[in-house]
Tab-separated table of C-alpha atoms and ligand atoms in Angstrom:
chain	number	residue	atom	x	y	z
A	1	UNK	CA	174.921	178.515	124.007
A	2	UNK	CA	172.504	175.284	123.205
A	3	UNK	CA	169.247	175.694	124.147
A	4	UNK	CA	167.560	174.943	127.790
A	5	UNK	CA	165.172	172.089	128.049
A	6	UNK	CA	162.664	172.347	130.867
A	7	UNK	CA	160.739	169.634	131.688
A	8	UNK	CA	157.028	170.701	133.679
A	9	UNK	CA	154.429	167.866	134.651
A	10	UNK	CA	150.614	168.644	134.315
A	11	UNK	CA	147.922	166.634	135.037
A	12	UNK	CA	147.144	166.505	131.239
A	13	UNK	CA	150.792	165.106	130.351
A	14	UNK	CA	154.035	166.126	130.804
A	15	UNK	CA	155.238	169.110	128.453
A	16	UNK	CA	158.787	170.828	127.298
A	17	UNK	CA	159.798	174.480	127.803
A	18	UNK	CA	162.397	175.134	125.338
A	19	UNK	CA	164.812	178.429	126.211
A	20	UNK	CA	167.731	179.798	123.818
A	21	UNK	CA	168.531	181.874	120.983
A	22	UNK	CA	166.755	181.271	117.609
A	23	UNK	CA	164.440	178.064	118.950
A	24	UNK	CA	161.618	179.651	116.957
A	25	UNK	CA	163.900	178.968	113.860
A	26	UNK	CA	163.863	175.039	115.205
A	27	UNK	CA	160.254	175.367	115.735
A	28	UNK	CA	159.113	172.969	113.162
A	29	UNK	CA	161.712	170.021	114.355
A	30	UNK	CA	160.415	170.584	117.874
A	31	UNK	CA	156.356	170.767	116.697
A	32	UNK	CA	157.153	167.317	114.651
A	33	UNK	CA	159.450	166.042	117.400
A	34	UNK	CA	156.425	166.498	120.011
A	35	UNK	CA	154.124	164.623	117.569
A	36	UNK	CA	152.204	168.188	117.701
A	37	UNK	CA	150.401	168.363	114.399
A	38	UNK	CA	150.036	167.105	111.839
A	39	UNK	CA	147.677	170.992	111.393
A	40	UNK	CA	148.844	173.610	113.506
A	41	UNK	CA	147.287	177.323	113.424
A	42	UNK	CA	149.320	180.529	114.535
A	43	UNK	CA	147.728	183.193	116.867
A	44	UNK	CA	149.225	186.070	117.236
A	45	UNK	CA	148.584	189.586	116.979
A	46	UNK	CA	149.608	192.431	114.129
A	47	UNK	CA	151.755	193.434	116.192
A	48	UNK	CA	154.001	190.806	117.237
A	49	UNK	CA	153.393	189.608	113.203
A	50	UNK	CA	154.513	192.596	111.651
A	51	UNK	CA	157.780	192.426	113.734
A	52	UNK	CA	158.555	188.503	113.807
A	53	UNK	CA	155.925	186.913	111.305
A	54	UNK	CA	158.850	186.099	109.130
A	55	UNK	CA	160.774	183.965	111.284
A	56	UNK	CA	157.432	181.765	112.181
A	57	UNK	CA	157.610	180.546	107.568
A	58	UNK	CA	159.096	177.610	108.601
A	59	UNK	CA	156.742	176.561	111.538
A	60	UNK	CA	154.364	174.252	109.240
A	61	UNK	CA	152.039	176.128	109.884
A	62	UNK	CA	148.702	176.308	107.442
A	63	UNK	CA	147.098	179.164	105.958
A	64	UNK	CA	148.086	182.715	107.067
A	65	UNK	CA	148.160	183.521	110.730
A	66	UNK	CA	144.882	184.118	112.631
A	67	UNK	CA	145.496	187.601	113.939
A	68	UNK	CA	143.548	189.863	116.600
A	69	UNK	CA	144.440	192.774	118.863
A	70	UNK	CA	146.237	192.337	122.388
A	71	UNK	CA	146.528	194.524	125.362
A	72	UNK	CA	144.496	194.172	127.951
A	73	UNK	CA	141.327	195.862	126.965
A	74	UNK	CA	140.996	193.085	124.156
A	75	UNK	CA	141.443	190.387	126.119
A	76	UNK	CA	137.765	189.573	126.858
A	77	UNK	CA	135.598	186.739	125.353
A	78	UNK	CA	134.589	188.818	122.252
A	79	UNK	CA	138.435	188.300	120.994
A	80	UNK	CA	137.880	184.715	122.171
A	81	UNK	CA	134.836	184.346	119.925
A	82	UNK	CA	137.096	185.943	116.839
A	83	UNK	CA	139.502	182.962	117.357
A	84	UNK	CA	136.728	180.462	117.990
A	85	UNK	CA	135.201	181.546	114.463
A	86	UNK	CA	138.326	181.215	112.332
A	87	UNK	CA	139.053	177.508	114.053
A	88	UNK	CA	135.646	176.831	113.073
A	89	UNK	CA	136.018	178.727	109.523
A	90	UNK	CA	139.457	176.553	109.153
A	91	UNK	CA	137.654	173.035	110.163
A	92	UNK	CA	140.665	172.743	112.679
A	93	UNK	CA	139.611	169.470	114.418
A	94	UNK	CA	141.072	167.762	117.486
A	95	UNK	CA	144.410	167.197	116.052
A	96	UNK	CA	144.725	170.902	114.861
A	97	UNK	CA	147.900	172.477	117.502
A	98	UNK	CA	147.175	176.388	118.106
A	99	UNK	CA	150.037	178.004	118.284
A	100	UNK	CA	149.780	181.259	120.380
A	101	UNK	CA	152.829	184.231	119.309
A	102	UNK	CA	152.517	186.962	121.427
A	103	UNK	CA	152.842	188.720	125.152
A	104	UNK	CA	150.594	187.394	128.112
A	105	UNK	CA	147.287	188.704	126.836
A	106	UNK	CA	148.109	186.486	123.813
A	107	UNK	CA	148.972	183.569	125.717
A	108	UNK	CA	146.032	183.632	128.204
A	109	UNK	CA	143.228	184.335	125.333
A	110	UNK	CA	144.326	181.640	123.118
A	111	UNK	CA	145.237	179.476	125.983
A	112	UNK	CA	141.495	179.807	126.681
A	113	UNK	CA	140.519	179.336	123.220
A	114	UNK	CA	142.213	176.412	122.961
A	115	UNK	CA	141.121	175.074	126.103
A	116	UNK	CA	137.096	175.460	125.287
A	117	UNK	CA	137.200	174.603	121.522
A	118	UNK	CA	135.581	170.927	121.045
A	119	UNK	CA	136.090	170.914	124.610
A	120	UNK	CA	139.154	171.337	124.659
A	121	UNK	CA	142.608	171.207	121.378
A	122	UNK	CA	146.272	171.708	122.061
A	123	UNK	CA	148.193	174.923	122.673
A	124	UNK	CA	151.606	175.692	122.370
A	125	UNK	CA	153.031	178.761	123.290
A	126	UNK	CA	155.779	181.101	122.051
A	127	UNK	CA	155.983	183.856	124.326
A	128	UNK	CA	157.224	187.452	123.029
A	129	UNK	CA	157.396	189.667	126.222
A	130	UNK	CA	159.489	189.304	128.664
A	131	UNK	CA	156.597	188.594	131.489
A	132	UNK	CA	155.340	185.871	129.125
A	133	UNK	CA	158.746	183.981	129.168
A	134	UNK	CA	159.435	184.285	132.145
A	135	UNK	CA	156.262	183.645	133.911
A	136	UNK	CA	152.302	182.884	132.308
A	137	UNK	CA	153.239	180.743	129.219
A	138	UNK	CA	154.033	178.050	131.889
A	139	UNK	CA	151.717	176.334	133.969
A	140	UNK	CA	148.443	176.241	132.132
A	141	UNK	CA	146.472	179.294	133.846
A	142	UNK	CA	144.386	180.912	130.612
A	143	UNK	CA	141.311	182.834	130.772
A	144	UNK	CA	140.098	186.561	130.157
A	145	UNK	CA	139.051	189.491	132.212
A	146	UNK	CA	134.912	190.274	132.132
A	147	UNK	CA	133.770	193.521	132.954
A	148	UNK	CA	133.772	193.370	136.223
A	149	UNK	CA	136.672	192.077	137.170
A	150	UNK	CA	140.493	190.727	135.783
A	151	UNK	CA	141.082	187.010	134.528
A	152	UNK	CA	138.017	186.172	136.033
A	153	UNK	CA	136.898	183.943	133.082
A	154	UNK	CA	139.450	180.950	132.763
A	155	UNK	CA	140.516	177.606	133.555
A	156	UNK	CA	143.407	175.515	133.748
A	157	UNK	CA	144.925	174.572	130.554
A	158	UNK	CA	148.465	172.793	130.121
A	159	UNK	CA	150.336	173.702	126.970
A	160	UNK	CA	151.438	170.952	124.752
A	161	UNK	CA	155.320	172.752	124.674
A	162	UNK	CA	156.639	175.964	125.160
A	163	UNK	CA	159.217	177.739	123.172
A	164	UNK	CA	160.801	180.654	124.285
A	165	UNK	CA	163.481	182.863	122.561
A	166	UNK	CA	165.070	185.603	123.894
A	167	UNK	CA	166.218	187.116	120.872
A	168	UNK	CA	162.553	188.125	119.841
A	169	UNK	CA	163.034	190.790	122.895
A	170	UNK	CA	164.769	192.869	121.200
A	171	UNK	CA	162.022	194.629	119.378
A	172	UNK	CA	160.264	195.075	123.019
A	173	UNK	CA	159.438	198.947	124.281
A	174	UNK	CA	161.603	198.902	127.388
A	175	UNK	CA	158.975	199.437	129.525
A	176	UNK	CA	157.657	196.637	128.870
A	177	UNK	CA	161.269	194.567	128.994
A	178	UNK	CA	161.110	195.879	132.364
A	179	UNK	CA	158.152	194.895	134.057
A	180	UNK	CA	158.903	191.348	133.198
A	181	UNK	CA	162.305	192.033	134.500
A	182	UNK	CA	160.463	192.657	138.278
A	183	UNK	CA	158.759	189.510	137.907
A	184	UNK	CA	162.557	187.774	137.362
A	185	UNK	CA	163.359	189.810	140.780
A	186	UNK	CA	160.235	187.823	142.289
A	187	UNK	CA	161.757	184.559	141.686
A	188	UNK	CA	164.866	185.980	142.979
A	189	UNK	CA	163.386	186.750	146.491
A	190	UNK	CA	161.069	183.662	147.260
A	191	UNK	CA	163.571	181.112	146.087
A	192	UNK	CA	166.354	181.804	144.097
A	193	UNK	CA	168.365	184.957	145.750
A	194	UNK	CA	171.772	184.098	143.054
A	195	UNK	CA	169.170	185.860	140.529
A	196	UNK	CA	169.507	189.212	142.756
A	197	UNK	CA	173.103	188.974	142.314
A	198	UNK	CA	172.947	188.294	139.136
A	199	UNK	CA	170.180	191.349	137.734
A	200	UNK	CA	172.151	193.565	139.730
A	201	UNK	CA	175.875	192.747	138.401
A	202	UNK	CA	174.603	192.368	134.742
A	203	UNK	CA	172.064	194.962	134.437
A	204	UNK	CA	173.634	196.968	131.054
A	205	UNK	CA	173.901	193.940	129.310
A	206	UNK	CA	170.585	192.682	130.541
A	207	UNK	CA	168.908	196.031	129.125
A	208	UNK	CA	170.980	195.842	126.374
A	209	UNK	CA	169.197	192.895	125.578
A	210	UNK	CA	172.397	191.023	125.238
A	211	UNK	CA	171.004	187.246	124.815
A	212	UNK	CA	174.034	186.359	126.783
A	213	UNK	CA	172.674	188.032	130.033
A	214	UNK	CA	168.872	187.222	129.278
A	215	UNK	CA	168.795	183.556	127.700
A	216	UNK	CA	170.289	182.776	131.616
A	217	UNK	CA	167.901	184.804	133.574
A	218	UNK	CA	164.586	183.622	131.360
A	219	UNK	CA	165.817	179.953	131.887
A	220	UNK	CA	166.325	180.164	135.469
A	221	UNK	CA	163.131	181.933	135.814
A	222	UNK	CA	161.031	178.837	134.053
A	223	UNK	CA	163.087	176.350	135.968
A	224	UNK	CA	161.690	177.929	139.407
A	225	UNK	CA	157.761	178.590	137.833
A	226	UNK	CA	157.941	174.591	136.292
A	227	UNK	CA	159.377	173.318	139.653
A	228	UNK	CA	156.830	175.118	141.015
A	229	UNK	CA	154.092	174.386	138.740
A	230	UNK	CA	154.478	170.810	138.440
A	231	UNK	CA	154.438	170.279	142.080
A	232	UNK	CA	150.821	172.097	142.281
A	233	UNK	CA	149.507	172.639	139.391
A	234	UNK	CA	145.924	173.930	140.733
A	235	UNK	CA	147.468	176.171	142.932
A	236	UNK	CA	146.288	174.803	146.178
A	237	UNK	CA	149.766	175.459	148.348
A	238	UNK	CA	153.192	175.387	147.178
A	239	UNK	CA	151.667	177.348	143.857
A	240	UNK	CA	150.601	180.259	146.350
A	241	UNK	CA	154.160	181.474	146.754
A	242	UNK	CA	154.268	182.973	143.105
A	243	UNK	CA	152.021	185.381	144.648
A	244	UNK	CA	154.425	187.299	146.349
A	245	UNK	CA	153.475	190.953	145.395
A	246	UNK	CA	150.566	190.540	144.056
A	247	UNK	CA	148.399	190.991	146.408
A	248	UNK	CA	149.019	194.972	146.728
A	249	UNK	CA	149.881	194.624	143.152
A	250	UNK	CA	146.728	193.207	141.923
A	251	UNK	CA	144.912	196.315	143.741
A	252	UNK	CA	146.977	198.788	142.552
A	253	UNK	CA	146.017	197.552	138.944
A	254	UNK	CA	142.094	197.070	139.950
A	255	UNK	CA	142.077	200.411	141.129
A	256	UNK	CA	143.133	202.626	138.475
A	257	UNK	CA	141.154	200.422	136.278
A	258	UNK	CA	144.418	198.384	135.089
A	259	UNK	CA	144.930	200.966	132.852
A	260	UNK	CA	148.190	202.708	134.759
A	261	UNK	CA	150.527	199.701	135.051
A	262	UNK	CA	152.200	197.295	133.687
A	263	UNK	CA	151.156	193.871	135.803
A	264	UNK	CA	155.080	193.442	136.847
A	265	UNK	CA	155.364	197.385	137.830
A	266	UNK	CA	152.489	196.818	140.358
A	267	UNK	CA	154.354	193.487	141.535
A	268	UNK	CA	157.143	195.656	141.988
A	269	UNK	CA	155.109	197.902	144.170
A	270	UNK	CA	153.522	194.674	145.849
A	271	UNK	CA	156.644	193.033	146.545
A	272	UNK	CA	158.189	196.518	148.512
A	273	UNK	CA	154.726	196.248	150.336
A	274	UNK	CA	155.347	192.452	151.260
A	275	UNK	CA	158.464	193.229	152.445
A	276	UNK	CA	157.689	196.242	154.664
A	277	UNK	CA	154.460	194.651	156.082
A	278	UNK	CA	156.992	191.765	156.868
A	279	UNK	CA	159.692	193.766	158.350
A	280	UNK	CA	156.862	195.870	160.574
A	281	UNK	CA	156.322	192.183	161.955
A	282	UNK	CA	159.794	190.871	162.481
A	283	UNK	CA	159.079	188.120	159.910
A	284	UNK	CA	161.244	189.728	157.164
A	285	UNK	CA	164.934	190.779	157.394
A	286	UNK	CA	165.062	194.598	156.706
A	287	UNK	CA	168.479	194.036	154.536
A	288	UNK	CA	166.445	192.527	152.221
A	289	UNK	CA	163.607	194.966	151.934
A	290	UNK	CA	166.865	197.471	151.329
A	291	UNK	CA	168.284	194.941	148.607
A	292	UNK	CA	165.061	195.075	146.858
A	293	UNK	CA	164.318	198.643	146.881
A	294	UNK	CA	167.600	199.516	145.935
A	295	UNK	CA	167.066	197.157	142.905
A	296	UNK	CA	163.782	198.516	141.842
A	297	UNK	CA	165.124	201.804	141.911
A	298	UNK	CA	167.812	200.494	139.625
A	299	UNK	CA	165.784	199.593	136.773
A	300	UNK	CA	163.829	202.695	136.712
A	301	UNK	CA	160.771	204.716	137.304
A	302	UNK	CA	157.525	203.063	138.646
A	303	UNK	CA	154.264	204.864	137.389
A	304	UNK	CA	153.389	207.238	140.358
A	305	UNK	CA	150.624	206.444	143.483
A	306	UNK	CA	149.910	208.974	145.392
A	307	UNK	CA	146.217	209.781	143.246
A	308	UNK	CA	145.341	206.612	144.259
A	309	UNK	CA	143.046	205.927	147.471
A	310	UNK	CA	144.111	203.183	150.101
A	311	UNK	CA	140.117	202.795	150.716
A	312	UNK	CA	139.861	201.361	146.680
A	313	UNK	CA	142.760	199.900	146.702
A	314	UNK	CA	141.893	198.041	150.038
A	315	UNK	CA	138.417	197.381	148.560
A	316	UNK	CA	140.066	195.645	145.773
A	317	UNK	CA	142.010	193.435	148.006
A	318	UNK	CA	138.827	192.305	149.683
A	319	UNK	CA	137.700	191.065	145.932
A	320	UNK	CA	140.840	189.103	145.171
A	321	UNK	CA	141.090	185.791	144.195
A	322	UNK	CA	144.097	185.405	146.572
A	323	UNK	CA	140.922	185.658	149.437
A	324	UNK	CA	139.809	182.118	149.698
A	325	UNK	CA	136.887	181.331	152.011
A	326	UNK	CA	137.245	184.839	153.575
A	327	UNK	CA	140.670	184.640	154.341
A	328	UNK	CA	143.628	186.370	152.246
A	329	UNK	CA	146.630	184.192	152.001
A	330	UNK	CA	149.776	187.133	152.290
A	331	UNK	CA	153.428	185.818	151.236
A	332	UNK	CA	155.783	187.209	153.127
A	333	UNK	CA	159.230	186.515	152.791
A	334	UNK	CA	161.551	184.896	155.473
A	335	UNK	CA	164.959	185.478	154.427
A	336	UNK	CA	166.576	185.692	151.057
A	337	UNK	CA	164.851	182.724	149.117
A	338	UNK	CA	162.194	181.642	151.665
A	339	UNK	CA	158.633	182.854	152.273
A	340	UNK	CA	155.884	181.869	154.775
A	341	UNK	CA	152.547	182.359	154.064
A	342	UNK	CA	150.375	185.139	156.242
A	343	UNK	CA	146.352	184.598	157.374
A	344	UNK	CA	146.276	187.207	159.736
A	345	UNK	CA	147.075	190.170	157.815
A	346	UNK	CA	144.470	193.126	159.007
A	347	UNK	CA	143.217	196.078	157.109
A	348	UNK	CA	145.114	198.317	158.903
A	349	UNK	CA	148.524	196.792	158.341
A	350	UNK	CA	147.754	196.925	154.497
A	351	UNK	CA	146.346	200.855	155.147
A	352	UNK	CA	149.738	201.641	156.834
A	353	UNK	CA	152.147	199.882	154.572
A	354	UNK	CA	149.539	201.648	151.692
A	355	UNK	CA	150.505	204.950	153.329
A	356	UNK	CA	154.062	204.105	153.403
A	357	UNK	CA	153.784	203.497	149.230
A	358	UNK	CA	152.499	207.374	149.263
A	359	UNK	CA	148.563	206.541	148.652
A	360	UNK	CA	146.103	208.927	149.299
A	361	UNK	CA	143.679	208.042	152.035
B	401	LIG	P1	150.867	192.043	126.552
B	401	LIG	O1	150.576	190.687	126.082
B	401	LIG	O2	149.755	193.019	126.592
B	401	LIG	O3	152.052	192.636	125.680
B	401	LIG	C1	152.502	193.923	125.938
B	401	LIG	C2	152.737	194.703	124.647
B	401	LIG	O4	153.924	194.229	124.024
B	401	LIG	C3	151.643	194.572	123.599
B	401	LIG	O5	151.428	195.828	123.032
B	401	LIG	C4	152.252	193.636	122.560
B	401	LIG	O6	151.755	193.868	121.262
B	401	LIG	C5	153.691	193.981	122.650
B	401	LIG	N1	154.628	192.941	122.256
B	401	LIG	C6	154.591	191.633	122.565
B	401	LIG	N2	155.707	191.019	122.135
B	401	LIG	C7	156.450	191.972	121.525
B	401	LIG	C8	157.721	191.961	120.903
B	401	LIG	N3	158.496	190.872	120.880
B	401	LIG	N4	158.178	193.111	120.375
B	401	LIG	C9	157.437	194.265	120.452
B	401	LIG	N5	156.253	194.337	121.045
B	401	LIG	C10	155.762	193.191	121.588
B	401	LIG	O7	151.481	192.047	128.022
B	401	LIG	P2	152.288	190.992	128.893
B	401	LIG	O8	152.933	191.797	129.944
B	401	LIG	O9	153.110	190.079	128.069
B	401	LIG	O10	151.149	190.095	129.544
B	401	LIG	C11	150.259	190.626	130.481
B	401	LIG	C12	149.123	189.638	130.650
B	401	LIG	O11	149.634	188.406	131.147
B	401	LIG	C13	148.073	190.109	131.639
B	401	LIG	O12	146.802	190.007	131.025
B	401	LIG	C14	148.187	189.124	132.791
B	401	LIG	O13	146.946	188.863	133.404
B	401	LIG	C15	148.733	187.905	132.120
B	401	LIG	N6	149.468	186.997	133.008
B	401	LIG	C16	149.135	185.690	133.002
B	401	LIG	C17	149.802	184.792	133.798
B	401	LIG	C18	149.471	183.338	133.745
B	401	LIG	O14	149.987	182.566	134.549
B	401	LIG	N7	148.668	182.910	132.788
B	401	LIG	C19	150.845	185.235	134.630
B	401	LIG	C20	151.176	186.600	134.623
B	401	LIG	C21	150.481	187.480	133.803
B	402	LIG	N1	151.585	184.015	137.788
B	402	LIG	C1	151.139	183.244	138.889
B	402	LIG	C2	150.836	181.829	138.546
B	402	LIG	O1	151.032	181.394	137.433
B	402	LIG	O2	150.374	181.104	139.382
């Protein structure tokens, strides 16, 4: 199948997302085709190298690959700092392109990196999870966690061109293929509900990573977060409705110190919470709060709740960036495909719906 190009506008210039089997191996075309170069410097991390390093010989890359640790406990401005020094150490300049291989953490630190070296060089990013395909190596949002609190170090930073490959998924721990698989489920509920269909009648062949199945459901996925993203970047409305599940999600990961979940397995959570707290209301049809569970349950086991307390988790919604001036903006979906956005939601609605979720007081 020929590749996908996605076209996503940005207030810093327009940029490509590129989606289909073995684009990393037409990197270099792509890199020279952008005018992104002529030096260009690789981030990644071992891992990610040690699996795919091979396929990146032909990228035009300089040098050997600047490597530090992901997961989310290095994603903090000390791992900034380590790529700050080696752009420094390699003289990259304003026409140096970083070029960030990895998962989400990846993406974000480098994006960040990238964004606050002389004020500011070009990124593009190759996403290797699922969740990074399908979701943050579009639409410019980089930044790292500080100690008290997730991503709250960041700013807005448009790639230069994003190239993502499904076939690099196949070395992914399935956990991990699945949570970005509940983020694809996301899209399918606030605007596109032919995903649904489709994760449901191709699941074996989606787990089997079968680029026939995937390639599909990553491209559909950036078509919705570039539609999205182009039409507000800053996130200021339309932007909001990628939220959907996160708010519950994003306290389920604050409160057991995001240490427990995978972001999309708390979305997953979040998005069963939406739904209930919108069919308590009469805002949400229950058939789809059934469609959804009954998908989740499909693609497996969600890490378990019911240590966690609804007063911490509630806290943590109270802290969210989601709150703005006071006031939490709740998506809650309307029907298959459509959401509205809540400002009324009370404490005790979340505490119930909590409860429901089987929290601990
Ligand atoms: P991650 O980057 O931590 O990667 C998960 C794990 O998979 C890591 O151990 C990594 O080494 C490994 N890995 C990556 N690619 C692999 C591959 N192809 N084969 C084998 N292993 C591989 O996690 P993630 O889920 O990709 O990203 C989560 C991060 O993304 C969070 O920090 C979250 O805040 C951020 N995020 C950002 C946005 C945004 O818009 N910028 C949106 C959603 C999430
Ligand atoms: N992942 C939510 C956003 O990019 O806005």
């Amino acid at each position: 199948m020929p590749p996908t190009r996605i076209g996503v506008t940005a207030a810093a210039g327009a940029y490509s997302v590129l989606v289909g089997e073995r684009t990393i191996d037409t990197l270099a075309r792509e890199l020279d085709d952008a005018r992104l170069g002529p030096r260009r410097i690789i981030v990644s991390s071992p891992r990610v190298w040690d699996f795919h390093g091979p396929r990146f010989r032909k990228a035009g890359a300089e040098r050997t690959p600047v490597l530090v640790e992901d997961g989310e406990r290095h994603k903090n401005l000390t791992t900034v700092s380590r790529v700050h020094d080696a752009l420094v150490k390699a003289k990259a300049d304003r026409s140096t392109v970083v070029i960030a291989v990895g998962g989400g953490v990846i993406g974000d630190l480098v994006g960040f990196a990238a964004a606050t070296y002389l004020r500011g060089i070009r990124v593009v990013h190759v996403p290797t999870t699922l969740l990074a395909q399908v979701d943050s190596a579009i639409g410019g949002k980089t930044g790292v966690n500080h100690a008290l609190g997730k991503n709250l170090i960041g700013s807005f930073h448009a790639p230069s061109l994003v190239v993502a490959d499904p076939t690099v998924l196949d070395t992914l721990p399935r956990r991990e293929f699945r949570a970005g698989l509940y983020e694809v489920i996301k899209y399918g509920v606030i605007t596109e509900p032919a995903l649904l269909d489709r994760v449901r009648s191709t699941l074996p062949a989606i787990f089997a990573r079968d680029p026939v199945a995937v390639a599909p459901l990553v491209a559909a996925s950036c078509r919705i977060k570039a539609h999205v993203v182009s039409a507000d970047e800053r996130e200021s409305g339309l932007r909001r409705i990628l939220n959907f599940g996160h708010t519950v999600g994003h306290a389920l990961e604050a409160a057991t110190n995001y240490k427990r979940f995978r972001h999309g397995e708390a979305v997953g959570y979040g998005m069963l919470a939406a739904l209930s707290i919108g069919v308590a209301r009469g805002v949400t049809p229950a058939s789809l709060y059934d469609e959804v569970l009954d998908l989740i349950t499909h693609l497996g086991p969600l890490p378990p709740v019911s240590d966690i307390s609804s007063k911490e988790a509630l806290a943590a919604i109270g802290r969210d960036k989601k709150v703005v001036a006071g006031t939490l903006h709740f998506v809650a979906a309307t029907k298959r495909g459509e959401t509205t956005t809540l400002t009324d939601v009370s404490a005790k609605e979340i505490r119930t719906v909590l409860k429901q979720l089987g929290l601990r007081a």
